[in-house]
């Protein structure tokens, strides 16, 4: 049968010596694609190629890997199977599943963001490490089940700047020690399965206040400070056997005043390869990101990254042109053939790891239900959420007096109601208050209802639920003032019955000083339905 | 391999004589289940059992079929495979895919509602019939690819009551003739593949103003009028070889003053089986619906339906109790064993049809991408939308004068932004106006922004897009006044630049008389992204 022969054939790698230079360079390229099965479902046409183009890249050019976004876990299992059958050479299939496969692909287990583990570690470090290890293990097992063999995690950045718009709760903590402890536990867990892990973003993206998706941030610290704060988690991850290290699009003047880490030989080769002794895959962060694409161009950036020491060019702006540009740089003597060969040998090592064990060949999509969202995995995720949850005030809520004519209000503030996969009408944040007689009001950046425009004169005890991640002051411009206005208005009128924040501990810190200590206030790192159910259970249990 | 043996084994039906009475009755039951793969994804826990319960029903009780809702096409292919491997006897797997598989399961082809074909038929009946046949053919082929072998379509109700809250654009037209023509064309198309088709809802649900999901509607017409208007499309469908006829939860005093059609022997056996000579599967509409469940109870309703002549009990409130109650009715002599046997023989005929041809065994989920949303299918769907689209006024829009300081506004009115699978942030209705500089404002029933609360004094040329289906005056209470308020306000201020209605032709009829004839107004039967792209293309082409 096709399915089965397709799956078993992906275990065989061709002899490296049979590859042309262009084929070798193509193996260094990982392209972005939609996780959905059909072209008409493509969400980001600028970045995600249609099937015909993708098939050409995999079949004819022999591109080395694909990074996937979009689709459910079930669709992804079919999609990764499809891509492997297209590929000339077995593919690395990667995904940004920092919070488990369920973070990106519905149906699989979705853990709260890593910083939840840091909150637990403050009370019980060994428990937190155990959770981190389970999180790594479940993530790797489920990745394998859907055909992902490259986990782009853990984040080992130290989030010591609360203004950080891009790392934030994605970090395992705010000190090098806790990040090292938890991230290596995650790696240990993942190593139970034949998938690759990746420490990111070298040399550390935790202390920036600029999002490199948009611009090039600068890390203005001395080499000594880097060695003290940023580097230890990378050293620990390398020591723990991490398979890949992803570069950051950051300028670090202490090491290289001109080139961002992704394109800097002094940093990737000098610091990471030589000083830290990393022998695994050096992978760039996405080359389409503004910090690189806008400055260096579609052909020069890949060449510079290879010169710098990268083995994998992630999401180049134009894959075919990138391959050609690198080949030309070899022809011109700017890059040696040995440099290419060394990278491809590392890629071969990685592919041998993921394709040569029996476990790696067990991804028959029809077996999927036996491998994802198993009870122990869901329980671990729920335990982490419950244990990391912050609760203040008197819970449960007192029952509404019988005969009360109050209009109970469930006021939800989210960034974008149209792109919110954790908040359907059956989600606990909506369904549970509804069962209690609360009426839903929804505010997002497309509804301009401000606190002053509320129907006047009616006293409405209000449950305020705010879903906000990242830095609330930069990442979600416009939303925080709206949440803040409502928070203050409801406090003033006495209508604020309870406050639940899902996501940002920094928003909690902003609101907490103004709250009467008896007023129920809950903070959860998670935003998914399970997190909502756990938080709301406290109010009406 | 498990996948393959599971698939080939479903082709073998046991000898009917080896079935116990309880096993025979169980074959008459079709249960509801979630199309998602995992229990934690269940959207309607009151109606959709967890895996353990469902497996018990299929494996131990030997229930005859499952009706599925929820999940993408990819997930559904895996889900139906899973259910077949659980089942003691190969399952009928049904879905309400009146507008193609893509209506319910994302990724597959989604056609506009049948009434779009009626609009085309008014100009070109033979073209409309050709489309209906293609729609039936594509729907059947894609159903088969995802493991659905029972298409709960076509609707053959004659929608001659614009106040109808439940049929509306689901009908193929407003006269018996056009419904007969188009519905039989749909059946002809579907018959190219080994799937079952179903004419519904007998004897006709088109002339009611009550939704039987909630209450029991009455059809107060004479037998003569039924023979003239309601019955001809059923007779035509039977003539065309439709496999099943679904009963309506309707009281038809001319035939039976006491029992609704679903539970009436005079109607199901007397009229449908004997008078119309229908030899196929008589299937009830869902027995959990209020019109039946609230009046007759979980055990009596199934017994009455079997007495009436139903072969299939769709979604009984409690499947195990329903089976037991019917068995007891046989033991008590209320129902004869021959009556049960006759139904199971019809079910066997149907199962032989869907399981005994080579085509029926080709549903390897990993081949899915080759079978869904093929270019010709997507083109047909788009052609239907384009041809049924209503356009008035001057298009394209004139370009905004350079230097204009107008704030362009894209005002979208939808029922529920949280449960709106056709309107993500990449949907054309949002993305295309955004490319033209329009700012999105979103109104749904959870946002209480009324027309008067708008920021005063700023002139904002506004594109008003309304997504509304069914009867706008009953089905979406509260939403129509909001849409109407905005429509009138924007007309008055001169800010209304263009109006697009997706879904209800009846809303169009309400707004049309007030519109200046030159003002661009577009109506599309479809609401999906393809319909949005086709409509908006007229504004900025």
mmCIF file of C-alpha atoms in Angstrom, chain B residues 32 66-69 93-105 139 148 150-153 155 170 198 200-201 213 246 285-286 289 314-315:
data_model
loop_
_atom_site.group_PDB
_atom_site.id
_atom_site.type_symbol
_atom_site.label_atom_id
_atom_site.label_comp_id
_atom_site.label_asym_id
_atom_site.label_seq_id
_atom_site.Cartn_x
_atom_site.Cartn_y
_atom_site.Cartn_z
ATOM 1 C CA UNK B 32 -24.438 11.291 16.852
ATOM 2 C CA UNK B 66 -22.978 7.335 13.109
ATOM 3 C CA UNK B 67 -23.783 10.891 12.098
ATOM 4 C CA UNK B 68 -20.783 13.187 12.383
ATOM 5 C CA UNK B 69 -20.345 16.917 12.947
ATOM 6 C CA UNK B 93 -21.491 7.115 8.357
ATOM 7 C CA UNK B 94 -23.755 10.074 7.683
ATOM 8 C CA UNK B 95 -23.406 13.847 7.583
ATOM 9 C CA UNK B 96 -25.586 16.858 6.798
ATOM 10 C CA UNK B 97 -23.545 17.947 3.810
ATOM 11 C CA UNK B 98 -26.222 19.755 1.834
ATOM 12 C CA UNK B 99 -23.657 22.220 0.430
ATOM 13 C CA UNK B 100 -20.874 19.739 -0.115
ATOM 14 C CA UNK B 101 -18.432 18.182 2.317
ATOM 15 C CA UNK B 102 -16.726 21.545 2.786
ATOM 16 C CA UNK B 103 -19.861 22.998 4.374
ATOM 17 C CA UNK B 104 -19.128 20.992 7.510
ATOM 18 C CA UNK B 105 -15.557 19.796 7.152
ATOM 19 C CA UNK B 139 -20.317 15.913 -2.843
ATOM 20 C CA UNK B 148 -18.909 9.315 4.713
ATOM 21 C CA UNK B 150 -24.456 8.464 3.568
ATOM 22 C CA UNK B 151 -25.179 11.955 2.263
ATOM 23 C CA UNK B 152 -28.105 13.513 4.151
ATOM 24 C CA UNK B 153 -29.151 15.486 1.102
ATOM 25 C CA UNK B 155 -33.348 18.847 0.738
ATOM 26 C CA UNK B 170 -31.354 25.155 2.003
ATOM 27 C CA UNK B 198 -31.602 11.151 1.247
ATOM 28 C CA UNK B 200 -35.782 15.338 3.209
ATOM 29 C CA UNK B 201 -37.944 16.301 5.119
ATOM 30 C CA UNK B 213 -35.537 21.992 16.528
ATOM 31 C CA UNK B 246 -36.052 11.524 6.049
ATOM 32 C CA UNK B 285 -35.084 13.277 11.569
ATOM 33 C CA UNK B 286 -33.059 13.557 14.784
ATOM 34 C CA UNK B 289 -35.008 17.475 18.531
ATOM 35 C CA UNK B 314 -31.556 8.952 13.942
ATOM 36 C CA UNK B 315 -29.944 10.296 17.109
#
